[in-house]
Amino acid sequence: MTDQHAPKPVRHLLGLSGGKDSSALAIYLRDKIPEMEYFFADTGAELPETLEYIDLLEDYLGKPIARLNAAKSFEYYLKLNGNFLPTARTRWCTPELKIRPFEQYVGDDQAITYVGIRADEPHRKGYLSTKPNISARYPFIEDGIKKEDVFEILKSSGLGVPKYYEWRSRSGCYFCFFQRKDEWVGLSEKHPELFEKAKAYEQFHREAGRDHTWSPGEDLEELVARADDIRAKAALQQEKEAARPKKKLLDQFGSDDDLDEGCLVCFK
């Protein structure tokens, strides 16, 4: 007979962004914490490659990944926030589309959330829940797991890295204002329909008398017009990176660790 007055067990939760670190953490902990719950906060503006990778992870983990925000996505919260697009300084997108759905999913349950900050980046900070019933653990820091280990975990699992790493350094919305200019060029080539939607958001703001641009200093029309120059500069930077002593092959997958301003819950 079940004791109705017995305290509920602590929930173990791992949020997946579609990025390399949270994905590797899920693989790393799969057999260590059998009661783990997995969730993915879908912003409604995810790259197709991200959604495809979440499906692959679900198969590998052998458990359902709860999809949050099924009824409310970016467009809903855009209207809720006065039709002002998010920026690096006013990034309402992360609290609304990532943190709040997670907190609603947890409710008042006691929960531990597992975060994919690695041992070689303990300085990283980002948006995490501050609710007293939710605590955080950092298994990669606890176990000394570094960037090269993360790639080995993904490789050994057979999943590898998400396909967007062919042209983009990390996960996040297709219009994320933290992506590099060469990644915007990549979006225009890989997903021209999404690039056009991002341009339409800029036009929407322009018609409202605002000067918002997704990429600092220029709108997307101007950016794509100088795509050759942007690609050339990116290639030159990659050559400089490759020429550094003891540079490892894994570093071709982007310098996301150097971009502390990014939203932790979106990119890990």
mmCIF file of C-alpha atoms in Angstrom:
data_model
loop_
_atom_site.group_PDB
_atom_site.id
_atom_site.type_symbol
_atom_site.label_atom_id
_atom_site.label_comp_id
_atom_site.label_asym_id
_atom_site.label_seq_id
_atom_site.Cartn_x
_atom_site.Cartn_y
_atom_site.Cartn_z
ATOM 1 C CA MET A 1 0.000 0.000 0.000
ATOM 2 C CA THR A 2 1.392 3.382 -0.995
ATOM 3 C CA ASP A 3 1.882 5.968 1.724
ATOM 4 C CA GLN A 4 0.056 9.018 0.392
ATOM 5 C CA HIS A 5 1.884 11.220 2.881
ATOM 6 C CA ALA A 6 5.358 10.077 1.851
ATOM 7 C CA PRO A 7 7.421 12.807 0.173
ATOM 8 C CA LYS A 8 7.676 12.621 -3.587
ATOM 9 C CA PRO A 9 11.046 11.439 -4.880
ATOM 10 C CA VAL A 10 13.474 14.029 -6.155
ATOM 11 C CA ARG A 11 13.270 14.398 -9.923
ATOM 12 C CA HIS A 12 16.441 14.181 -11.997
ATOM 13 C CA LEU A 13 16.231 16.377 -15.088
ATOM 14 C CA LEU A 14 18.475 17.044 -18.052
ATOM 15 C CA GLY A 15 17.626 19.741 -20.571
ATOM 16 C CA LEU A 16 18.783 19.224 -24.139
ATOM 17 C CA SER A 17 19.545 22.167 -26.395
ATOM 18 C CA GLY A 18 20.679 20.162 -29.398
ATOM 19 C CA GLY A 19 24.231 21.292 -28.662
ATOM 20 C CA LYS A 20 27.242 19.069 -28.206
ATOM 21 C CA ASP A 21 27.668 19.406 -24.432
ATOM 22 C CA SER A 22 24.122 18.694 -23.239
ATOM 23 C CA SER A 23 23.898 15.854 -25.765
ATOM 24 C CA ALA A 24 27.155 14.326 -24.554
ATOM 25 C CA LEU A 25 26.025 14.733 -20.942
ATOM 26 C CA ALA A 26 22.815 12.824 -21.654
ATOM 27 C CA ILE A 27 24.829 10.011 -23.205
ATOM 28 C CA TYR A 28 27.345 10.096 -20.349
ATOM 29 C CA LEU A 29 24.641 9.834 -17.657
ATOM 30 C CA ARG A 30 22.233 7.479 -19.431
ATOM 31 C CA ASP A 31 23.292 4.375 -17.513
ATOM 32 C CA LYS A 32 24.454 6.235 -14.401
ATOM 33 C CA ILE A 33 21.062 7.784 -13.555
ATOM 34 C CA PRO A 34 18.308 5.499 -14.889
ATOM 35 C CA GLU A 35 15.540 7.719 -13.495
ATOM 36 C CA MET A 36 16.697 10.722 -15.522
ATOM 37 C CA GLU A 37 14.017 12.755 -17.313
ATOM 38 C CA TYR A 38 14.963 14.510 -20.547
ATOM 39 C CA PHE A 39 13.322 17.598 -21.974
ATOM 40 C CA PHE A 40 13.770 19.946 -24.898
ATOM 41 C CA ALA A 41 12.314 23.470 -24.905
ATOM 42 C CA ASP A 42 11.334 24.017 -28.522
ATOM 43 C CA THR A 43 11.374 27.725 -29.382
ATOM 44 C CA GLY A 44 9.544 27.242 -32.659
ATOM 45 C CA ALA A 45 12.617 28.697 -34.356
ATOM 46 C CA GLU A 46 14.939 25.710 -34.215
ATOM 47 C CA LEU A 47 17.153 24.605 -37.060
ATOM 48 C CA PRO A 48 15.941 21.452 -38.836
ATOM 49 C CA GLU A 49 19.275 19.840 -37.956
ATOM 50 C CA THR A 50 18.611 20.449 -34.260
ATOM 51 C CA LEU A 51 15.191 18.798 -34.355
ATOM 52 C CA GLU A 52 16.623 15.869 -36.297
ATOM 53 C CA TYR A 53 19.379 15.414 -33.713
ATOM 54 C CA ILE A 54 16.914 15.507 -30.801
ATOM 55 C CA ASP A 55 15.013 12.651 -32.473
ATOM 56 C CA LEU A 56 18.251 10.673 -32.830
ATOM 57 C CA LEU A 57 19.080 11.286 -29.175
ATOM 58 C CA GLU A 58 15.646 10.090 -28.126
ATOM 59 C CA ASP A 59 16.221 6.808 -29.939
ATOM 60 C CA TYR A 60 19.656 6.419 -28.403
ATOM 61 C CA LEU A 61 18.536 7.205 -24.850
ATOM 62 C CA GLY A 62 15.602 4.836 -25.088
ATOM 63 C CA LYS A 63 13.345 7.293 -23.295
ATOM 64 C CA PRO A 64 10.974 9.998 -24.460
ATOM 65 C CA ILE A 65 12.305 13.543 -24.515
ATOM 66 C CA ALA A 66 9.551 15.845 -23.280
ATOM 67 C CA ARG A 67 8.927 18.633 -25.789
ATOM 68 C CA LEU A 68 8.097 21.869 -24.005
ATOM 69 C CA ASN A 69 6.416 24.900 -25.645
ATOM 70 C CA ALA A 70 4.224 22.760 -27.862
ATOM 71 C CA ALA A 71 1.511 25.425 -27.946
ATOM 72 C CA LYS A 72 3.522 28.601 -27.371
ATOM 73 C CA SER A 73 6.542 29.430 -29.488
ATOM 74 C CA PHE A 74 8.546 32.491 -30.494
ATOM 75 C CA GLU A 75 5.700 34.217 -32.341
ATOM 76 C CA TYR A 76 3.448 34.017 -29.291
ATOM 77 C CA TYR A 77 6.032 35.576 -26.988
ATOM 78 C CA LEU A 78 7.015 38.176 -29.582
ATOM 79 C CA LYS A 79 3.485 39.570 -29.403
ATOM 80 C CA LEU A 80 3.507 39.250 -25.618
ATOM 81 C CA ASN A 81 6.664 41.406 -25.524
ATOM 82 C CA GLY A 82 5.195 44.243 -27.558
ATOM 83 C CA ASN A 83 6.542 42.959 -30.892
ATOM 84 C CA PHE A 84 10.070 43.961 -29.889
ATOM 85 C CA LEU A 85 12.642 41.517 -31.170
ATOM 86 C CA PRO A 86 15.077 40.175 -28.569
ATOM 87 C CA THR A 87 18.639 41.475 -28.489
ATOM 88 C CA ALA A 88 21.814 40.655 -26.609
ATOM 89 C CA ARG A 89 20.830 43.257 -24.001
ATOM 90 C CA THR A 90 17.114 42.456 -23.868
ATOM 91 C CA ARG A 91 17.073 38.733 -24.455
ATOM 92 C CA TRP A 92 13.528 38.010 -23.325
ATOM 93 C CA CYS A 93 13.609 34.948 -25.551
ATOM 94 C CA THR A 94 15.637 32.826 -23.120
ATOM 95 C CA PRO A 95 13.538 33.398 -19.978
ATOM 96 C CA GLU A 96 10.274 33.086 -21.901
ATOM 97 C CA LEU A 97 11.117 30.164 -24.180
ATOM 98 C CA LYS A 98 13.592 28.189 -22.097
ATOM 99 C CA ILE A 99 13.535 28.990 -18.366
ATOM 100 C CA ARG A 100 9.807 29.520 -17.749
ATOM 101 C CA PRO A 101 8.669 26.344 -19.575
ATOM 102 C CA PHE A 102 11.260 24.391 -17.594
ATOM 103 C CA GLU A 103 10.061 25.811 -14.278
ATOM 104 C CA GLN A 104 6.450 25.055 -15.197
ATOM 105 C CA TYR A 105 7.481 21.512 -16.125
ATOM 106 C CA VAL A 106 9.081 21.043 -12.694
ATOM 107 C CA GLY A 107 6.322 22.782 -10.739
ATOM 108 C CA ASP A 108 6.895 22.576 -6.983
ATOM 109 C CA ASP A 109 8.682 19.230 -7.144
ATOM 110 C CA GLN A 110 12.125 18.920 -5.681
ATOM 111 C CA ALA A 111 14.441 18.535 -8.650
ATOM 112 C CA ILE A 112 18.078 18.340 -9.640
ATOM 113 C CA THR A 113 18.959 19.670 -13.059
ATOM 114 C CA TYR A 114 22.138 18.429 -14.711
ATOM 115 C CA VAL A 115 24.097 21.044 -16.660
ATOM 116 C CA GLY A 116 26.741 20.392 -19.329
ATOM 117 C CA ILE A 117 29.408 22.903 -18.283
ATOM 118 C CA ARG A 118 32.744 21.181 -18.814
ATOM 119 C CA ALA A 119 35.782 21.003 -16.550
ATOM 120 C CA ASP A 120 37.704 23.292 -18.913
ATOM 121 C CA GLU A 121 35.093 26.053 -18.707
ATOM 122 C CA PRO A 122 34.014 26.421 -15.046
ATOM 123 C CA HIS A 123 33.830 30.188 -15.606
ATOM 124 C CA ARG A 124 30.816 29.848 -17.917
ATOM 125 C CA LYS A 125 27.637 31.439 -16.686
ATOM 126 C CA GLY A 126 24.162 31.764 -18.092
ATOM 127 C CA TYR A 127 20.460 31.691 -17.410
ATOM 128 C CA LEU A 128 19.515 28.999 -14.915
ATOM 129 C CA SER A 129 16.495 28.661 -12.672
ATOM 130 C CA THR A 130 16.709 30.310 -9.259
ATOM 131 C CA LYS A 131 13.673 28.522 -7.797
ATOM 132 C CA PRO A 132 14.581 27.089 -4.364
ATOM 133 C CA ASN A 133 13.199 23.639 -5.208
ATOM 134 C CA ILE A 134 15.569 23.276 -8.167
ATOM 135 C CA SER A 135 19.275 22.652 -7.628
ATOM 136 C CA ALA A 136 21.993 22.116 -10.209
ATOM 137 C CA ARG A 137 24.783 19.621 -10.681
ATOM 138 C CA TYR A 138 27.709 19.785 -13.090
ATOM 139 C CA PRO A 139 28.881 16.201 -13.727
ATOM 140 C CA PHE A 140 31.494 17.159 -16.312
ATOM 141 C CA ILE A 141 33.173 19.491 -13.817
ATOM 142 C CA GLU A 142 32.883 16.861 -11.083
ATOM 143 C CA ASP A 143 34.473 14.189 -13.283
ATOM 144 C CA GLY A 144 37.028 16.342 -15.112
ATOM 145 C CA ILE A 145 35.396 15.980 -18.554
ATOM 146 C CA LYS A 146 36.856 18.424 -21.086
ATOM 147 C CA LYS A 147 36.087 19.435 -24.649
ATOM 148 C CA GLU A 148 38.048 16.626 -26.263
ATOM 149 C CA ASP A 149 36.226 14.142 -24.009
ATOM 150 C CA VAL A 150 32.857 15.499 -25.124
ATOM 151 C CA PHE A 151 33.690 14.855 -28.772
ATOM 152 C CA GLU A 152 34.906 11.370 -27.900
ATOM 153 C CA ILE A 153 31.637 10.621 -26.077
ATOM 154 C CA LEU A 154 29.635 11.716 -29.120
ATOM 155 C CA LYS A 155 31.861 9.771 -31.495
ATOM 156 C CA SER A 156 31.790 6.592 -29.411
ATOM 157 C CA SER A 157 28.006 6.705 -29.189
ATOM 158 C CA GLY A 158 27.760 6.588 -32.965
ATOM 159 C CA LEU A 159 25.724 9.799 -33.054
ATOM 160 C CA GLY A 160 28.579 12.196 -33.737
ATOM 161 C CA VAL A 161 27.855 15.916 -33.784
ATOM 162 C CA PRO A 162 24.715 17.572 -35.169
ATOM 163 C CA LYS A 163 24.878 18.363 -38.884
ATOM 164 C CA TYR A 164 24.717 22.110 -38.312
ATOM 165 C CA TYR A 165 28.333 21.950 -37.102
ATOM 166 C CA GLU A 166 29.236 21.802 -40.789
ATOM 167 C CA TRP A 167 28.517 25.535 -40.967
ATOM 168 C CA ARG A 168 27.593 26.743 -37.487
ATOM 169 C CA SER A 169 29.441 26.649 -34.182
ATOM 170 C CA ARG A 170 26.583 25.960 -31.782
ATOM 171 C CA SER A 171 22.846 25.390 -31.329
ATOM 172 C CA GLY A 172 20.156 28.029 -30.888
ATOM 173 C CA CYS A 173 17.428 29.716 -32.904
ATOM 174 C CA TYR A 174 18.094 30.197 -36.608
ATOM 175 C CA PHE A 175 18.018 33.986 -36.087
ATOM 176 C CA CYS A 176 20.138 33.991 -32.929
ATOM 177 C CA PHE A 177 21.859 37.356 -32.561
ATOM 178 C CA PHE A 178 24.971 35.672 -31.136
ATOM 179 C CA GLN A 179 25.882 33.842 -34.337
ATOM 180 C CA ARG A 180 28.839 35.042 -36.367
ATOM 181 C CA LYS A 181 28.501 36.818 -39.698
ATOM 182 C CA ASP A 182 29.856 33.819 -41.601
ATOM 183 C CA GLU A 183 27.198 31.711 -39.896
ATOM 184 C CA TRP A 184 24.526 34.077 -41.210
ATOM 185 C CA VAL A 185 25.998 33.467 -44.663
ATOM 186 C CA GLY A 186 25.788 29.748 -43.941
ATOM 187 C CA LEU A 187 22.130 30.106 -43.007
ATOM 188 C CA SER A 188 21.424 31.927 -46.267
ATOM 189 C CA GLU A 189 22.964 29.020 -48.181
ATOM 190 C CA LYS A 190 21.731 26.048 -46.127
ATOM 191 C CA HIS A 191 18.273 27.349 -45.260
ATOM 192 C CA PRO A 192 17.403 30.288 -47.519
ATOM 193 C CA GLU A 193 13.758 30.184 -46.417
ATOM 194 C CA LEU A 194 14.785 30.730 -42.782
ATOM 195 C CA PHE A 195 17.178 33.496 -43.807
ATOM 196 C CA GLU A 196 14.296 35.230 -45.571
ATOM 197 C CA LYS A 197 12.157 34.915 -42.434
ATOM 198 C CA ALA A 198 14.944 36.520 -40.389
ATOM 199 C CA LYS A 199 15.092 39.367 -42.930
ATOM 200 C CA ALA A 200 11.335 39.789 -42.636
ATOM 201 C CA TYR A 201 11.678 40.343 -38.886
ATOM 202 C CA GLU A 202 14.159 43.144 -39.572
ATOM 203 C CA GLN A 203 11.774 44.674 -42.100
ATOM 204 C CA PHE A 204 8.957 44.420 -39.569
ATOM 205 C CA HIS A 205 10.979 46.494 -37.109
ATOM 206 C CA ARG A 206 12.058 48.926 -39.797
ATOM 207 C CA GLU A 207 8.448 49.611 -40.717
ATOM 208 C CA ALA A 208 7.749 50.287 -37.037
ATOM 209 C CA GLY A 209 10.454 52.973 -37.020
ATOM 210 C CA ARG A 210 13.094 50.890 -35.250
ATOM 211 C CA ASP A 211 16.644 50.202 -36.334
ATOM 212 C CA HIS A 212 17.044 46.655 -35.055
ATOM 213 C CA THR A 213 19.378 44.345 -36.988
ATOM 214 C CA TRP A 214 20.156 40.754 -36.064
ATOM 215 C CA SER A 215 23.849 41.152 -36.867
ATOM 216 C CA PRO A 216 25.628 44.177 -35.341
ATOM 217 C CA GLY A 217 26.276 47.076 -37.675
ATOM 218 C CA GLU A 218 24.329 45.950 -40.748
ATOM 219 C CA ASP A 219 21.081 44.391 -41.807
ATOM 220 C CA LEU A 220 20.958 40.938 -43.351
ATOM 221 C CA GLU A 221 20.470 42.263 -46.871
ATOM 222 C CA GLU A 222 23.738 44.188 -46.574
ATOM 223 C CA LEU A 223 25.460 41.233 -44.925
ATOM 224 C CA VAL A 224 24.613 38.686 -47.613
ATOM 225 C CA ALA A 225 25.613 41.168 -50.332
ATOM 226 C CA ARG A 226 29.202 40.911 -49.111
ATOM 227 C CA ALA A 227 29.116 37.161 -48.481
ATOM 228 C CA ASP A 228 32.356 36.549 -50.407
ATOM 229 C CA ASP A 229 34.256 39.003 -48.226
ATOM 230 C CA ILE A 230 32.808 37.500 -45.051
ATOM 231 C CA ARG A 231 33.722 33.970 -46.147
ATOM 232 C CA ALA A 232 37.252 35.078 -47.045
ATOM 233 C CA LYS A 233 37.770 36.684 -43.638
ATOM 234 C CA ALA A 234 36.380 33.608 -41.876
ATOM 235 C CA ALA A 235 38.711 31.341 -43.861
ATOM 236 C CA LEU A 236 41.676 33.546 -42.965
ATOM 237 C CA GLN A 237 40.728 33.371 -39.297
ATOM 238 C CA GLN A 238 40.492 29.588 -39.508
ATOM 239 C CA GLU A 239 43.959 29.458 -41.040
ATOM 240 C CA LYS A 240 45.318 31.526 -38.169
ATOM 241 C CA GLU A 241 43.604 29.239 -35.672
ATOM 242 C CA ALA A 242 44.972 26.128 -37.368
ATOM 243 C CA ALA A 243 48.495 27.573 -37.288
ATOM 244 C CA ARG A 244 48.515 27.895 -33.535
ATOM 245 C CA PRO A 245 50.781 25.399 -31.736
ATOM 246 C CA LYS A 246 49.202 22.088 -30.736
ATOM 247 C CA LYS A 247 45.881 23.007 -32.279
ATOM 248 C CA LYS A 248 43.606 19.983 -32.213
ATOM 249 C CA LEU A 249 41.203 18.874 -34.908
ATOM 250 C CA LEU A 250 38.212 19.159 -32.582
ATOM 251 C CA ASP A 251 38.603 22.943 -32.541
ATOM 252 C CA GLN A 252 37.268 23.137 -36.098
ATOM 253 C CA PHE A 253 33.831 22.821 -34.572
ATOM 254 C CA GLY A 254 33.798 26.419 -33.402
ATOM 255 C CA SER A 255 34.993 28.765 -30.702
ATOM 256 C CA ASP A 256 31.795 28.728 -28.668
ATOM 257 C CA ASP A 257 33.781 28.585 -25.441
ATOM 258 C CA ASP A 258 35.076 32.080 -26.107
ATOM 259 C CA LEU A 259 31.600 33.561 -26.364
ATOM 260 C CA ASP A 260 30.612 33.899 -22.715
ATOM 261 C CA GLU A 261 27.818 36.292 -23.524
ATOM 262 C CA GLY A 262 25.812 33.506 -25.087
ATOM 263 C CA CYS A 263 22.849 31.981 -23.282
ATOM 264 C CA LEU A 264 24.030 28.858 -21.489
ATOM 265 C CA VAL A 265 20.668 27.107 -21.557
ATOM 266 C CA CYS A 266 20.355 27.640 -25.330
ATOM 267 C CA PHE A 267 23.804 26.591 -26.477
ATOM 268 C CA LYS A 268 25.029 23.836 -24.177
#
